C-alpha positions as a printed NumPy array, in Angstrom:
array([[-28.664,  11.505, -38.083],
       [-27.896,  14.963, -39.431],
       [-28.213,  15.782, -43.137],
       [-24.44 ,  16.303, -43.433],
       [-23.776,  12.843, -41.998],
       [-26.256,  11.345, -44.442],
       [-24.587,  13.077, -47.39 ],
       [-21.22 ,  11.861, -46.094],
       [-22.543,   8.265, -46.218],
       [-23.404,   8.784, -49.889],
       [-19.928,  10.16 , -50.547],
       [-18.447,   7.079, -48.885],
       [-20.709,   4.948, -51.146],
       [-21.962,   3.292, -47.972],
       [-25.033,   1.174, -48.73 ],
       [-26.539,   2.221, -45.389],
       [-27.08 ,   5.651, -46.938],
       [-30.252,   4.503, -48.708],
       [-31.78 ,   2.942, -45.597],
       [-30.91 ,   6.024, -43.54 ],
       [-32.391,   8.226, -46.254],
       [-35.582,   6.188, -46.127],
       [-35.729,   6.328, -42.312],
       [-35.21 ,  10.069, -42.114],
       [-36.986,  11.316, -45.237],
       [-39.162,   8.454, -46.51 ],
       [-42.453,   9.919, -45.291],
       [-41.457,  13.387, -46.522],
       [-40.689,  12.056, -50.002],
       [-43.795,   9.881, -50.164],
       [-46.058,  12.76 , -49.097],
       [-44.746,  15.01 , -51.849],
       [-45.128,  12.277, -54.468],
       [-48.613,  11.278, -53.252],
       [-49.851,  14.881, -53.263],
       [-48.873,  15.211, -56.901],
       [-49.607,  11.739, -58.233],
       [-52.669,  10.864, -56.131],
       [-51.784,   7.191, -56.54 ],
       [-50.146,   4.972, -53.913],
       [-48.256,   2.682, -56.299],
       [-47.   ,   5.487, -58.526],
       [-45.884,   7.386, -55.428],
       [-43.951,   4.394, -54.108],
       [-42.301,   3.916, -57.49 ],
       [-41.447,   7.61 , -57.648],
       [-39.795,   7.554, -54.221],
       [-37.763,   4.454, -55.103],
       [-36.636,   6.155, -58.313],
       [-35.614,   9.203, -56.298],
       [-33.487,   7.073, -53.968],
       [-31.694,   5.746, -57.044],
       [-31.263,   9.299, -58.399],
       [-29.842,  10.467, -55.066],
       [-27.39 ,   7.555, -55.037],
       [-26.24 ,   8.499, -58.55 ],
       [-26.123,  12.251, -57.855],
       [-24.134,  12.202, -54.622],
       [-21.22 ,  12.349, -55.303],
       [-20.334,  14.594, -57.104],
       [-23.178,  16.84 , -55.973],
       [-23.175,  18.023, -52.349],
       [-26.457,  19.88 , -51.796],
       [-26.282,  22.848, -49.421],
       [-29.808,  22.185, -48.152],
       [-30.286,  18.462, -48.562],
       [-33.963,  18.344, -47.553],
       [-34.938,  21.112, -49.991],
       [-32.89 ,  19.512, -52.761],
       [-34.468,  16.135, -52.038],
       [-37.963,  17.659, -52.033],
       [-37.299,  19.293, -55.396],
       [-35.988,  16.004, -56.783],
       [-39.117,  14.154, -55.629],
       [-41.385,  16.877, -56.969],
       [-39.712,  16.921, -60.376],
       [-39.794,  13.128, -60.595],
       [-43.466,  13.074, -59.638],
       [-44.254,  15.745, -62.238],
       [-42.464,  13.667, -64.879],
       [-44.503,  10.604, -63.908],
       [-47.655,  12.718, -63.939],
       [-46.865,  13.932, -67.466],
       [-46.252,  10.349, -68.58 ],
       [-49.505,   9.214, -66.957],
       [-51.392,  12.114, -68.471],
       [-50.171,  11.008, -71.884],
       [-51.804,   7.668, -71.055],
       [-55.052,   9.565, -70.292],
       [-55.018,   8.988, -66.542],
       [-56.778,  11.316, -64.116],
       [-55.842,  14.991, -64.2  ],
       [-56.983,  15.683, -60.63 ],
       [-53.461,  16.307, -59.347],
       [-52.793,  18.911, -62.039],
       [-55.527,  21.237, -60.789],
       [-53.375,  23.122, -58.29 ],
       [-50.681,  23.7  , -60.894],
       [-53.216,  24.867, -63.465],
       [-54.565,  27.403, -60.975],
       [-51.246,  29.221, -61.253],
       [-51.345,  29.375, -65.049],
       [-53.513,  32.511, -64.881],
       [-50.628,  34.294, -63.158],
       [-48.134,  33.671, -65.962],
       [-47.788,  35.181, -69.399],
       [-47.804,  32.926, -72.416],
       [-43.992,  33.08 , -72.618],
       [-43.796,  31.265, -69.26 ],
       [-45.282,  27.851, -69.793],
       [-45.434,  25.445, -66.872],
       [-42.326,  23.67 , -68.164],
       [-40.199,  26.783, -68.55 ],
       [-41.518,  28.199, -65.288],
       [-40.256,  25.175, -63.373],
       [-36.707,  25.797, -64.586],
       [-36.664,  29.593, -64.611],
       [-34.374,  31.021, -61.954],
       [-35.668,  34.526, -62.662],
       [-39.239,  33.494, -61.993],
       [-38.163,  31.551, -58.913],
       [-36.454,  34.619, -57.479],
       [-39.519,  36.783, -58.063],
       [-41.844,  34.248, -56.456],
       [-39.46 ,  33.724, -53.533],
       [-39.296,  37.468, -52.915],
       [-43.092,  37.662, -53.047],
       [-43.453,  34.737, -50.636],
       [-41.238,  36.575, -48.141],
       [-43.771,  39.41 , -48.082],
       [-46.528,  37.068, -46.863],
       [-47.188,  36.241, -43.237],
       [-46.001,  32.763, -42.298],
       [-49.484,  31.191, -42.35 ],
       [-50.227,  32.402, -45.892],
       [-46.751,  31.422, -47.059],
       [-47.191,  27.912, -45.649],
       [-50.618,  27.541, -47.269],
       [-49.314,  28.716, -50.625],
       [-46.285,  26.428, -50.601],
       [-48.247,  23.404, -49.419],
       [-50.846,  23.938, -52.145],
       [-48.701,  24.953, -55.1  ],
       [-45.296,  23.412, -54.384],
       [-46.264,  20.203, -52.612],
       [-49.588,  19.901, -54.458],
       [-51.76 ,  19.291, -51.392],
       [-55.451,  19.107, -52.124],
       [-57.569,  22.025, -50.981],
       [-59.837,  19.643, -49.063],
       [-56.91 ,  18.226, -47.11 ],
       [-55.46 ,  21.652, -46.349],
       [-58.84 ,  22.901, -45.128],
       [-59.163,  19.94 , -42.762],
       [-55.617,  20.322, -41.432],
       [-56.064,  24.051, -40.847],
       [-59.648,  23.677, -39.601],
       [-60.868,  26.219, -42.169],
       [-64.027,  25.833, -44.259],
       [-63.003,  24.72 , -47.731],
       [-64.81 ,  27.586, -49.485],
       [-63.087,  30.127, -47.259],
       [-59.711,  28.539, -47.984],
       [-60.469,  28.472, -51.717],
       [-61.176,  32.209, -51.56 ],
       [-57.941,  32.758, -49.601],
       [-55.963,  30.866, -52.236],
       [-57.661,  32.9  , -54.971],
       [-56.633,  36.121, -53.204],
       [-53.06 ,  34.872, -52.851],
       [-52.934,  34.048, -56.57 ],
       [-54.211,  37.548, -57.363],
       [-51.458,  39.018, -55.165],
       [-48.882,  36.873, -56.922],
       [-50.179,  37.945, -60.311],
       [-49.859,  41.601, -59.259],
       [-46.285,  41.003, -58.074],
       [-45.428,  39.237, -61.338],
       [-46.975,  42.042, -63.379],
       [-44.786,  44.556, -61.534],
       [-41.787,  42.521, -62.687],
       [-43.085,  42.229, -66.239],
       [-43.752,  38.504, -66.024],
       [-47.546,  38.159, -65.861],
       [-50.198,  38.794, -68.471]])
């Protein structure tokens, strides 16, 4: 089933839309949530909440790129759950990748404002386009999807220390790009 057909099912208020969404994008959604939350039950709850949000958002919304929109919805929901869990003093392990980026941003761009800033998004997107595809994929998987460095190293068959250094270099490049635009420290 194509994304357009799936969105059309939501517009028709067809109850099959949720099951088709789960079939086509369930693993995608769960992976994003699990990478951020690091907890199976919280990730399942997050994905179920996202299905409900999608049902309530479409209509009237008709996302141009459904998969990207869905990924962003899952990510934002997972980050909200993470913030709630953090307030309950749960593990902060999943926040590490996001904290790594804090050194790139000036104090006026907190993690909350950075998530919603279209200006910052445009700058980062332009910078990502300057990277080769392998570096771009690594960066996005680490800092957008929240994949653990250990998991990325195994998947890419790269020693973890070498990958950690690569990610450090990418963050330095990003910081330089942000400084050029007047965003970074």
